[in-house]
């Protein structure tokens, strides 16, 4: 079945370091891809998305490019801040399957001053 | 006020008890979802609903039931709670169609359930 695999955490970085969180997917077809972020004690909120191959989603300095050839959607940020400390979830969606999201296991990011 | 509200936010109960988690939304969305979050497993779909008369099982529906009382309300029940149902539960909503249908799901803040 369809699935999403993320790099394991926790990931600990110093402020202003470069961030990469790997995400790969397995799916029959071409899903939309999402990154959601969960700040401590809160629900998930959309960070960025891409709906087709080679699309780049971006928001708040984060970027991810939909790579069909490698079935990947890696999250990157050039310079992280303490306020980026959160759990990041990669997810896929087929719109003709009820809009439900299939999530990866989540990657916890901790940014130290 | 939050657009997607879950109650209770925290609940501790005992094995065998019946528990209901409630979700209400003011976004006017037609689709509603219940997910469960466990460390290292991400979020897994329990049930989802397209409207009051259309309810569908997700990947882990065993041991759970749902009720869509109105477009804005979707409740999750555990008829006889067991310890491995200890988890963080999230309700989410989205549009079915139209120009606002970006595929985004909007999540509540979660209900933490502990079954002793």
JSON list of C-alpha atoms in Angstrom, two decimals:
[
{"chain": "A", "resi": 1, "resn": "UNK", "atom": "CA", "xyz": [0.00, 0.00, 0.00]},
{"chain": "A", "resi": 2, "resn": "UNK", "atom": "CA", "xyz": [0.86, 3.65, -0.10]},
{"chain": "A", "resi": 3, "resn": "UNK", "atom": "CA", "xyz": [3.32, 4.80, 2.53]},
{"chain": "A", "resi": 4, "resn": "UNK", "atom": "CA", "xyz": [5.69, 7.56, 3.61]},
{"chain": "A", "resi": 5, "resn": "UNK", "atom": "CA", "xyz": [9.09, 7.12, 5.24]},
{"chain": "A", "resi": 6, "resn": "UNK", "atom": "CA", "xyz": [10.95, 9.90, 7.04]},
{"chain": "A", "resi": 7, "resn": "UNK", "atom": "CA", "xyz": [14.40, 10.05, 8.50]},
{"chain": "A", "resi": 8, "resn": "UNK", "atom": "CA", "xyz": [14.42, 9.17, 12.15]},
{"chain": "A", "resi": 9, "resn": "UNK", "atom": "CA", "xyz": [14.85, 11.79, 14.80]},
{"chain": "A", "resi": 10, "resn": "UNK", "atom": "CA", "xyz": [15.40, 13.48, 16.98]},
{"chain": "A", "resi": 11, "resn": "UNK", "atom": "CA", "xyz": [17.51, 15.90, 15.00]},
{"chain": "A", "resi": 12, "resn": "UNK", "atom": "CA", "xyz": [19.45, 18.43, 17.05]},
{"chain": "A", "resi": 13, "resn": "UNK", "atom": "CA", "xyz": [20.98, 21.48, 15.39]},
{"chain": "A", "resi": 14, "resn": "UNK", "atom": "CA", "xyz": [22.55, 24.72, 16.44]},
{"chain": "A", "resi": 15, "resn": "UNK", "atom": "CA", "xyz": [20.85, 27.95, 15.48]},
{"chain": "A", "resi": 16, "resn": "UNK", "atom": "CA", "xyz": [21.63, 29.06, 11.91]},
{"chain": "A", "resi": 17, "resn": "UNK", "atom": "CA", "xyz": [22.58, 25.54, 10.82]},
{"chain": "A", "resi": 18, "resn": "UNK", "atom": "CA", "xyz": [21.30, 24.01, 7.57]},
{"chain": "A", "resi": 19, "resn": "UNK", "atom": "CA", "xyz": [18.40, 21.60, 7.89]},
{"chain": "A", "resi": 20, "resn": "UNK", "atom": "CA", "xyz": [17.47, 18.62, 5.76]},
{"chain": "A", "resi": 21, "resn": "UNK", "atom": "CA", "xyz": [14.75, 16.15, 6.72]},
{"chain": "A", "resi": 22, "resn": "UNK", "atom": "CA", "xyz": [14.47, 13.30, 4.26]},
{"chain": "A", "resi": 23, "resn": "UNK", "atom": "CA", "xyz": [11.12, 12.00, 3.08]},
{"chain": "A", "resi": 24, "resn": "UNK", "atom": "CA", "xyz": [10.44, 9.28, 0.54]},
{"chain": "A", "resi": 25, "resn": "UNK", "atom": "CA", "xyz": [7.17, 7.77, -0.50]},
{"chain": "A", "resi": 26, "resn": "UNK", "atom": "CA", "xyz": [5.74, 4.64, -2.07]},
{"chain": "A", "resi": 27, "resn": "UNK", "atom": "CA", "xyz": [2.56, 5.06, -4.06]},
{"chain": "A", "resi": 28, "resn": "UNK", "atom": "CA", "xyz": [0.79, 3.76, -7.14]},
{"chain": "A", "resi": 29, "resn": "UNK", "atom": "CA", "xyz": [0.21, 6.96, -9.03]},
{"chain": "A", "resi": 30, "resn": "UNK", "atom": "CA", "xyz": [1.14, 10.56, -8.45]},
{"chain": "A", "resi": 31, "resn": "UNK", "atom": "CA", "xyz": [0.00, 11.92, -5.13]},
{"chain": "A", "resi": 32, "resn": "UNK", "atom": "CA", "xyz": [0.11, 15.42, -3.75]},
{"chain": "A", "resi": 33, "resn": "UNK", "atom": "CA", "xyz": [2.83, 15.81, -1.11]},
{"chain": "A", "resi": 34, "resn": "UNK", "atom": "CA", "xyz": [2.74, 17.83, 2.08]},
{"chain": "A", "resi": 35, "resn": "UNK", "atom": "CA", "xyz": [4.86, 18.86, 5.02]},
{"chain": "A", "resi": 36, "resn": "UNK", "atom": "CA", "xyz": [3.01, 19.55, 8.25]},
{"chain": "A", "resi": 37, "resn": "UNK", "atom": "CA", "xyz": [4.55, 20.96, 11.44]},
{"chain": "A", "resi": 38, "resn": "UNK", "atom": "CA", "xyz": [3.47, 20.32, 15.01]},
{"chain": "A", "resi": 39, "resn": "UNK", "atom": "CA", "xyz": [4.71, 22.81, 17.61]},
{"chain": "A", "resi": 40, "resn": "UNK", "atom": "CA", "xyz": [4.75, 21.64, 21.24]},
{"chain": "A", "resi": 41, "resn": "UNK", "atom": "CA", "xyz": [1.25, 21.23, 22.65]},
{"chain": "A", "resi": 42, "resn": "UNK", "atom": "CA", "xyz": [-0.45, 22.14, 19.39]},
{"chain": "A", "resi": 43, "resn": "UNK", "atom": "CA", "xyz": [-2.16, 20.44, 16.50]},
{"chain": "A", "resi": 44, "resn": "UNK", "atom": "CA", "xyz": [-0.64, 20.00, 13.07]},
{"chain": "A", "resi": 45, "resn": "UNK", "atom": "CA", "xyz": [-0.54, 22.86, 10.62]},
{"chain": "A", "resi": 46, "resn": "UNK", "atom": "CA", "xyz": [0.35, 22.90, 6.96]},
{"chain": "A", "resi": 47, "resn": "UNK", "atom": "CA", "xyz": [3.88, 24.08, 6.25]},
{"chain": "A", "resi": 48, "resn": "UNK", "atom": "CA", "xyz": [4.04, 23.58, 2.48]},
{"chain": "A", "resi": 49, "resn": "UNK", "atom": "CA", "xyz": [2.79, 21.40, -0.33]},
{"chain": "A", "resi": 50, "resn": "UNK", "atom": "CA", "xyz": [3.42, 20.34, -3.92]},
{"chain": "A", "resi": 51, "resn": "UNK", "atom": "CA", "xyz": [0.91, 18.77, -6.24]},
{"chain": "A", "resi": 52, "resn": "UNK", "atom": "CA", "xyz": [2.97, 17.55, -9.21]},
{"chain": "A", "resi": 53, "resn": "UNK", "atom": "CA", "xyz": [6.46, 16.53, -10.21]},
{"chain": "A", "resi": 54, "resn": "UNK", "atom": "CA", "xyz": [9.14, 19.22, -10.04]},
{"chain": "A", "resi": 55, "resn": "UNK", "atom": "CA", "xyz": [6.87, 21.57, -8.09]},
{"chain": "A", "resi": 56, "resn": "UNK", "atom": "CA", "xyz": [8.61, 23.36, -5.24]},
{"chain": "A", "resi": 57, "resn": "UNK", "atom": "CA", "xyz": [6.66, 24.20, -2.11]},
{"chain": "A", "resi": 58, "resn": "UNK", "atom": "CA", "xyz": [7.98, 26.94, 0.14]},
{"chain": "A", "resi": 59, "resn": "UNK", "atom": "CA", "xyz": [6.96, 28.75, 3.30]},
{"chain": "A", "resi": 60, "resn": "UNK", "atom": "CA", "xyz": [8.71, 30.46, 6.24]},
{"chain": "A", "resi": 61, "resn": "UNK", "atom": "CA", "xyz": [12.13, 29.77, 4.70]},
{"chain": "A", "resi": 62, "resn": "UNK", "atom": "CA", "xyz": [11.42, 26.06, 4.28]},
{"chain": "A", "resi": 63, "resn": "UNK", "atom": "CA", "xyz": [11.45, 24.43, 0.86]},
{"chain": "A", "resi": 64, "resn": "UNK", "atom": "CA", "xyz": [10.75, 21.00, -0.60]},
{"chain": "A", "resi": 65, "resn": "UNK", "atom": "CA", "xyz": [10.77, 19.82, -4.22]},
{"chain": "A", "resi": 66, "resn": "UNK", "atom": "CA", "xyz": [8.58, 17.00, -5.55]},
{"chain": "A", "resi": 67, "resn": "UNK", "atom": "CA", "xyz": [11.01, 14.54, -7.15]},
{"chain": "A", "resi": 68, "resn": "UNK", "atom": "CA", "xyz": [9.12, 11.86, -9.04]},
{"chain": "A", "resi": 69, "resn": "UNK", "atom": "CA", "xyz": [12.25, 10.03, -10.22]},
{"chain": "A", "resi": 70, "resn": "UNK", "atom": "CA", "xyz": [13.43, 9.46, -6.64]},
{"chain": "A", "resi": 71, "resn": "UNK", "atom": "CA", "xyz": [9.94, 9.50, -5.06]},
{"chain": "A", "resi": 72, "resn": "UNK", "atom": "CA", "xyz": [11.18, 12.05, -2.56]},
{"chain": "A", "resi": 73, "resn": "UNK", "atom": "CA", "xyz": [10.08, 15.32, -0.97]},
{"chain": "A", "resi": 74, "resn": "UNK", "atom": "CA", "xyz": [12.94, 16.37, 1.29]},
{"chain": "A", "resi": 75, "resn": "UNK", "atom": "CA", "xyz": [12.45, 19.37, 3.56]},
{"chain": "A", "resi": 76, "resn": "UNK", "atom": "CA", "xyz": [15.23, 21.99, 3.69]},
{"chain": "A", "resi": 77, "resn": "UNK", "atom": "CA", "xyz": [15.92, 25.27, 5.42]},
{"chain": "A", "resi": 78, "resn": "UNK", "atom": "CA", "xyz": [19.09, 27.27, 5.06]},
{"chain": "A", "resi": 79, "resn": "UNK", "atom": "CA", "xyz": [19.28, 28.70, 8.57]},
{"chain": "A", "resi": 80, "resn": "UNK", "atom": "CA", "xyz": [17.16, 27.29, 11.39]},
{"chain": "A", "resi": 81, "resn": "UNK", "atom": "CA", "xyz": [16.00, 29.21, 14.42]},
{"chain": "A", "resi": 82, "resn": "UNK", "atom": "CA", "xyz": [15.13, 28.10, 17.94]},
{"chain": "A", "resi": 83, "resn": "UNK", "atom": "CA", "xyz": [11.49, 28.76, 17.07]},
{"chain": "A", "resi": 84, "resn": "UNK", "atom": "CA", "xyz": [11.66, 26.03, 14.39]},
{"chain": "A", "resi": 85, "resn": "UNK", "atom": "CA", "xyz": [11.87, 23.37, 17.12]},
{"chain": "A", "resi": 86, "resn": "UNK", "atom": "CA", "xyz": [8.90, 21.11, 16.43]},
{"chain": "A", "resi": 87, "resn": "UNK", "atom": "CA", "xyz": [7.89, 17.77, 14.96]},
{"chain": "A", "resi": 88, "resn": "UNK", "atom": "CA", "xyz": [7.73, 17.67, 11.16]},
{"chain": "A", "resi": 89, "resn": "UNK", "atom": "CA", "xyz": [5.49, 15.26, 9.26]},
{"chain": "A", "resi": 90, "resn": "UNK", "atom": "CA", "xyz": [5.67, 14.37, 5.59]},
{"chain": "A", "resi": 91, "resn": "UNK", "atom": "CA", "xyz": [2.41, 13.18, 4.06]},
{"chain": "A", "resi": 92, "resn": "UNK", "atom": "CA", "xyz": [0.88, 12.13, 0.77]},
{"chain": "A", "resi": 93, "resn": "UNK", "atom": "CA", "xyz": [-2.66, 12.47, -0.53]},
{"chain": "A", "resi": 94, "resn": "UNK", "atom": "CA", "xyz": [-4.70, 11.17, -3.41]},
{"chain": "A", "resi": 95, "resn": "UNK", "atom": "CA", "xyz": [-7.58, 13.56, -3.96]},
{"chain": "A", "resi": 96, "resn": "UNK", "atom": "CA", "xyz": [-9.82, 10.81, -5.34]},
{"chain": "A", "resi": 97, "resn": "UNK", "atom": "CA", "xyz": [-9.44, 8.82, -2.12]},
{"chain": "A", "resi": 98, "resn": "UNK", "atom": "CA", "xyz": [-11.38, 11.06, 0.20]},
{"chain": "A", "resi": 99, "resn": "UNK", "atom": "CA", "xyz": [-8.68, 13.62, 0.74]},
{"chain": "A", "resi": 100, "resn": "UNK", "atom": "CA", "xyz": [-7.16, 11.58, 3.55]},
{"chain": "A", "resi": 101, "resn": "UNK", "atom": "CA", "xyz": [-3.52, 12.12, 4.34]},
{"chain": "A", "resi": 102, "resn": "UNK", "atom": "CA", "xyz": [-1.06, 9.26, 4.80]},
{"chain": "A", "resi": 103, "resn": "UNK", "atom": "CA", "xyz": [1.67, 10.38, 7.18]},
{"chain": "A", "resi": 104, "resn": "UNK", "atom": "CA", "xyz": [5.26, 9.47, 7.82]},
{"chain": "A", "resi": 105, "resn": "UNK", "atom": "CA", "xyz": [6.33, 8.77, 11.37]},
{"chain": "A", "resi": 106, "resn": "UNK", "atom": "CA", "xyz": [7.42, 12.34, 12.08]},
{"chain": "A", "resi": 107, "resn": "UNK", "atom": "CA", "xyz": [10.84, 13.83, 12.75]},
{"chain": "A", "resi": 108, "resn": "UNK", "atom": "CA", "xyz": [11.48, 15.82, 15.89]},
{"chain": "A", "resi": 109, "resn": "UNK", "atom": "CA", "xyz": [13.73, 18.85, 15.43]},
{"chain": "A", "resi": 110, "resn": "UNK", "atom": "CA", "xyz": [15.42, 20.58, 18.34]},
{"chain": "A", "resi": 111, "resn": "UNK", "atom": "CA", "xyz": [17.33, 23.80, 17.65]},
{"chain": "A", "resi": 112, "resn": "UNK", "atom": "CA", "xyz": [19.75, 25.00, 20.33]},
{"chain": "A", "resi": 113, "resn": "UNK", "atom": "CA", "xyz": [20.82, 28.64, 20.74]},
{"chain": "B", "resi": 1, "resn": "UNK", "atom": "CA", "xyz": [-11.56, 30.70, 19.26]},
{"chain": "B", "resi": 2, "resn": "UNK", "atom": "CA", "xyz": [-10.19, 27.69, 17.42]},
{"chain": "B", "resi": 3, "resn": "UNK", "atom": "CA", "xyz": [-11.88, 26.68, 14.17]},
{"chain": "B", "resi": 4, "resn": "UNK", "atom": "CA", "xyz": [-11.62, 22.99, 15.09]},
{"chain": "B", "resi": 5, "resn": "UNK", "atom": "CA", "xyz": [-12.32, 22.31, 18.75]},
{"chain": "B", "resi": 6, "resn": "UNK", "atom": "CA", "xyz": [-11.76, 19.04, 20.53]},
{"chain": "B", "resi": 7, "resn": "UNK", "atom": "CA", "xyz": [-13.07, 18.04, 23.95]},
{"chain": "B", "resi": 8, "resn": "UNK", "atom": "CA", "xyz": [-11.81, 16.89, 26.34]},
{"chain": "B", "resi": 9, "resn": "UNK", "atom": "CA", "xyz": [-8.19, 17.94, 25.86]},
{"chain": "B", "resi": 10, "resn": "UNK", "atom": "CA", "xyz": [-7.00, 15.43, 28.42]},
{"chain": "B", "resi": 11, "resn": "UNK", "atom": "CA", "xyz": [-8.68, 12.37, 29.84]},
{"chain": "B", "resi": 12, "resn": "UNK", "atom": "CA", "xyz": [-7.55, 9.55, 32.10]},
{"chain": "B", "resi": 13, "resn": "UNK", "atom": "CA", "xyz": [-9.79, 6.51, 32.30]},
{"chain": "B", "resi": 14, "resn": "UNK", "atom": "CA", "xyz": [-9.73, 2.86, 33.27]},
{"chain": "B", "resi": 15, "resn": "UNK", "atom": "CA", "xyz": [-9.79, -0.27, 31.18]},
{"chain": "B", "resi": 16, "resn": "UNK", "atom": "CA", "xyz": [-13.31, -1.22, 30.11]},
{"chain": "B", "resi": 17, "resn": "UNK", "atom": "CA", "xyz": [-14.80, 2.24, 30.39]},
{"chain": "B", "resi": 18, "resn": "UNK", "atom": "CA", "xyz": [-16.66, 3.90, 27.53]},
{"chain": "B", "resi": 19, "resn": "UNK", "atom": "CA", "xyz": [-15.10, 7.12, 26.31]},
{"chain": "B", "resi": 20, "resn": "UNK", "atom": "CA", "xyz": [-16.30, 9.72, 23.84]},
{"chain": "B", "resi": 21, "resn": "UNK", "atom": "CA", "xyz": [-14.10, 12.36, 22.25]},
{"chain": "B", "resi": 22, "resn": "UNK", "atom": "CA", "xyz": [-15.91, 15.21, 20.58]},
{"chain": "B", "resi": 23, "resn": "UNK", "atom": "CA", "xyz": [-14.98, 17.46, 17.71]},
{"chain": "B", "resi": 24, "resn": "UNK", "atom": "CA", "xyz": [-16.76, 20.54, 16.45]},
{"chain": "B", "resi": 25, "resn": "UNK", "atom": "CA", "xyz": [-15.80, 22.93, 13.67]},
{"chain": "B", "resi": 26, "resn": "UNK", "atom": "CA", "xyz": [-16.79, 26.38, 12.56]},
{"chain": "B", "resi": 27, "resn": "UNK", "atom": "CA", "xyz": [-15.04, 26.25, 9.18]},
{"chain": "B", "resi": 28, "resn": "UNK", "atom": "CA", "xyz": [-18.07, 24.98, 7.29]},
{"chain": "B", "resi": 29, "resn": "UNK", "atom": "CA", "xyz": [-16.11, 22.03, 5.93]},
{"chain": "B", "resi": 30, "resn": "UNK", "atom": "CA", "xyz": [-17.93, 18.89, 4.87]},
{"chain": "B", "resi": 31, "resn": "UNK", "atom": "CA", "xyz": [-15.17, 16.37, 5.44]},
{"chain": "B", "resi": 32, "resn": "UNK", "atom": "CA", "xyz": [-14.06, 15.37, 8.93]},
{"chain": "B", "resi": 33, "resn": "UNK", "atom": "CA", "xyz": [-11.41, 12.92, 10.08]},
{"chain": "B", "resi": 34, "resn": "UNK", "atom": "CA", "xyz": [-10.18, 11.23, 13.25]},
{"chain": "B", "resi": 35, "resn": "UNK", "atom": "CA", "xyz": [-6.49, 10.38, 13.53]},
{"chain": "B", "resi": 36, "resn": "UNK", "atom": "CA", "xyz": [-4.46, 8.78, 16.25]},
{"chain": "B", "resi": 37, "resn": "UNK", "atom": "CA", "xyz": [-0.84, 9.80, 16.97]},
{"chain": "B", "resi": 38, "resn": "UNK", "atom": "CA", "xyz": [1.65, 7.45, 18.59]},
{"chain": "B", "resi": 39, "resn": "UNK", "atom": "CA", "xyz": [5.36, 8.14, 19.04]},
{"chain": "B", "resi": 40, "resn": "UNK", "atom": "CA", "xyz": [7.37, 6.73, 16.14]},
{"chain": "B", "resi": 41, "resn": "UNK", "atom": "CA", "xyz": [4.24, 5.85, 14.17]},
{"chain": "B", "resi": 42, "resn": "UNK", "atom": "CA", "xyz": [3.08, 9.24, 13.00]},
{"chain": "B", "resi": 43, "resn": "UNK", "atom": "CA", "xyz": [-0.66, 9.77, 12.55]},
{"chain": "B", "resi": 44, "resn": "UNK", "atom": "CA", "xyz": [-2.94, 6.94, 11.52]},
{"chain": "B", "resi": 45, "resn": "UNK", "atom": "CA", "xyz": [-6.48, 7.36, 10.22]},
{"chain": "B", "resi": 46, "resn": "UNK", "atom": "CA", "xyz": [-9.28, 5.87, 12.31]},
{"chain": "B", "resi": 47, "resn": "UNK", "atom": "CA", "xyz": [-12.45, 7.07, 10.54]},
{"chain": "B", "resi": 48, "resn": "UNK", "atom": "CA", "xyz": [-13.46, 9.77, 8.10]},
{"chain": "B", "resi": 49, "resn": "UNK", "atom": "CA", "xyz": [-16.74, 11.25, 6.99]},
{"chain": "B", "resi": 50, "resn": "UNK", "atom": "CA", "xyz": [-17.79, 13.10, 3.84]},
{"chain": "B", "resi": 51, "resn": "UNK", "atom": "CA", "xyz": [-21.12, 14.21, 5.29]},
{"chain": "B", "resi": 52, "resn": "UNK", "atom": "CA", "xyz": [-23.67, 13.20, 7.89]},
{"chain": "B", "resi": 53, "resn": "UNK", "atom": "CA", "xyz": [-24.70, 10.09, 5.95]},
{"chain": "B", "resi": 54, "resn": "UNK", "atom": "CA", "xyz": [-21.28, 9.01, 4.70]},
{"chain": "B", "resi": 55, "resn": "UNK", "atom": "CA", "xyz": [-18.84, 7.47, 7.16]},
{"chain": "B", "resi": 56, "resn": "UNK", "atom": "CA", "xyz": [-15.82, 5.41, 6.23]},
{"chain": "B", "resi": 57, "resn": "UNK", "atom": "CA", "xyz": [-13.32, 3.26, 8.08]},
{"chain": "B", "resi": 58, "resn": "UNK", "atom": "CA", "xyz": [-9.68, 4.18, 8.09]},
{"chain": "B", "resi": 59, "resn": "UNK", "atom": "CA", "xyz": [-6.71, 1.91, 8.57]},
{"chain": "B", "resi": 60, "resn": "UNK", "atom": "CA", "xyz": [-7.17, 1.32, 12.31]},
{"chain": "B", "resi": 61, "resn": "UNK", "atom": "CA", "xyz": [-10.92, 1.42, 13.00]},
{"chain": "B", "resi": 62, "resn": "UNK", "atom": "CA", "xyz": [-11.13, -1.72, 15.18]},
{"chain": "B", "resi": 63, "resn": "UNK", "atom": "CA", "xyz": [-12.17, -0.84, 18.73]},
{"chain": "B", "resi": 64, "resn": "UNK", "atom": "CA", "xyz": [-13.56, 2.56, 17.71]},
{"chain": "B", "resi": 65, "resn": "UNK", "atom": "CA", "xyz": [-16.86, 3.92, 16.47]},
{"chain": "B", "resi": 66, "resn": "UNK", "atom": "CA", "xyz": [-17.91, 7.36, 15.27]},
{"chain": "B", "resi": 67, "resn": "UNK", "atom": "CA", "xyz": [-20.99, 9.48, 14.93]},
{"chain": "B", "resi": 68, "resn": "UNK", "atom": "CA", "xyz": [-21.52, 12.47, 12.65]},
{"chain": "B", "resi": 69, "resn": "UNK", "atom": "CA", "xyz": [-24.30, 14.25, 14.48]},
{"chain": "B", "resi": 70, "resn": "UNK", "atom": "CA", "xyz": [-24.29, 17.28, 12.20]},
{"chain": "B", "resi": 71, "resn": "UNK", "atom": "CA", "xyz": [-22.06, 18.74, 9.54]},
{"chain": "B", "resi": 72, "resn": "UNK", "atom": "CA", "xyz": [-20.09, 20.52, 12.24]},
{"chain": "B", "resi": 73, "resn": "UNK", "atom": "CA", "xyz": [-19.80, 17.69, 14.76]},
{"chain": "B", "resi": 74, "resn": "UNK", "atom": "CA", "xyz": [-17.95, 14.39, 14.60]},
{"chain": "B", "resi": 75, "resn": "UNK", "atom": "CA", "xyz": [-17.44, 12.28, 17.72]},
{"chain": "B", "resi": 76, "resn": "UNK", "atom": "CA", "xyz": [-15.18, 9.29, 18.34]},
{"chain": "B", "resi": 77, "resn": "UNK", "atom": "CA", "xyz": [-16.13, 6.58, 20.83]},
{"chain": "B", "resi": 78, "resn": "UNK", "atom": "CA", "xyz": [-14.19, 3.83, 22.50]},
{"chain": "B", "resi": 79, "resn": "UNK", "atom": "CA", "xyz": [-16.83, 1.38, 23.67]},
{"chain": "B", "resi": 80, "resn": "UNK", "atom": "CA", "xyz": [-14.52, -0.47, 26.04]},
{"chain": "B", "resi": 81, "resn": "UNK", "atom": "CA", "xyz": [-11.19, 1.27, 26.39]},
{"chain": "B", "resi": 82, "resn": "UNK", "atom": "CA", "xyz": [-7.97, -0.73, 26.62]},
{"chain": "B", "resi": 83, "resn": "UNK", "atom": "CA", "xyz": [-4.45, 0.44, 27.52]},
{"chain": "B", "resi": 84, "resn": "UNK", "atom": "CA", "xyz": [-3.09, 0.24, 23.96]},
{"chain": "B", "resi": 85, "resn": "UNK", "atom": "CA", "xyz": [-5.62, 2.91, 23.00]},
{"chain": "B", "resi": 86, "resn": "UNK", "atom": "CA", "xyz": [-3.58, 5.36, 25.06]},
{"chain": "B", "resi": 87, "resn": "UNK", "atom": "CA", "xyz": [-2.61, 7.99, 22.48]},
{"chain": "B", "resi": 88, "resn": "UNK", "atom": "CA", "xyz": [-3.07, 11.54, 21.25]},
{"chain": "B", "resi": 89, "resn": "UNK", "atom": "CA", "xyz": [-6.18, 11.84, 19.10]},
{"chain": "B", "resi": 90, "resn": "UNK", "atom": "CA", "xyz": [-6.69, 14.50, 16.45]},
{"chain": "B", "resi": 91, "resn": "UNK", "atom": "CA", "xyz": [-9.76, 15.65, 14.61]},
{"chain": "B", "resi": 92, "resn": "UNK", "atom": "CA", "xyz": [-9.29, 17.31, 11.22]},
{"chain": "B", "resi": 93, "resn": "UNK", "atom": "CA", "xyz": [-11.51, 18.91, 8.59]},
{"chain": "B", "resi": 94, "resn": "UNK", "atom": "CA", "xyz": [-11.32, 19.78, 4.90]},
{"chain": "B", "resi": 95, "resn": "UNK", "atom": "CA", "xyz": [-13.33, 20.79, 1.88]},
{"chain": "B", "resi": 96, "resn": "UNK", "atom": "CA", "xyz": [-14.61, 18.25, -0.59]},
{"chain": "B", "resi": 97, "resn": "UNK", "atom": "CA", "xyz": [-14.63, 20.39, -3.69]},
{"chain": "B", "resi": 98, "resn": "UNK", "atom": "CA", "xyz": [-14.63, 23.90, -5.04]},
{"chain": "B", "resi": 99, "resn": "UNK", "atom": "CA", "xyz": [-11.93, 26.57, -5.32]},
{"chain": "B", "resi": 100, "resn": "UNK", "atom": "CA", "xyz": [-11.19, 26.34, -1.60]},
{"chain": "B", "resi": 101, "resn": "UNK", "atom": "CA", "xyz": [-10.36, 22.67, -1.93]},
{"chain": "B", "resi": 102, "resn": "UNK", "atom": "CA", "xyz": [-6.58, 22.84, -1.72]},
{"chain": "B", "resi": 103, "resn": "UNK", "atom": "CA", "xyz": [-6.27, 19.41, -0.16]},
{"chain": "B", "resi": 104, "resn": "UNK", "atom": "CA", "xyz": [-5.24, 20.92, 3.15]},
{"chain": "B", "resi": 105, "resn": "UNK", "atom": "CA", "xyz": [-6.54, 19.36, 6.34]},
{"chain": "B", "resi": 106, "resn": "UNK", "atom": "CA", "xyz": [-7.13, 21.61, 9.36]},
{"chain": "B", "resi": 107, "resn": "UNK", "atom": "CA", "xyz": [-6.40, 20.02, 12.71]},
{"chain": "B", "resi": 108, "resn": "UNK", "atom": "CA", "xyz": [-7.69, 20.51, 16.21]},
{"chain": "B", "resi": 109, "resn": "UNK", "atom": "CA", "xyz": [-5.30, 20.75, 19.13]},
{"chain": "B", "resi": 110, "resn": "UNK", "atom": "CA", "xyz": [-5.67, 17.13, 20.10]},
{"chain": "B", "resi": 111, "resn": "UNK", "atom": "CA", "xyz": [-7.17, 15.04, 22.89]},
{"chain": "B", "resi": 112, "resn": "UNK", "atom": "CA", "xyz": [-4.73, 13.13, 25.04]},
{"chain": "B", "resi": 113, "resn": "UNK", "atom": "CA", "xyz": [-6.27, 9.89, 26.30]},
{"chain": "B", "resi": 114, "resn": "UNK", "atom": "CA", "xyz": [-4.68, 7.66, 28.91]},
{"chain": "B", "resi": 115, "resn": "UNK", "atom": "CA", "xyz": [-6.20, 4.25, 29.61]},
{"chain": "B", "resi": 116, "resn": "UNK", "atom": "CA", "xyz": [-5.00, 2.66, 32.84]}
]
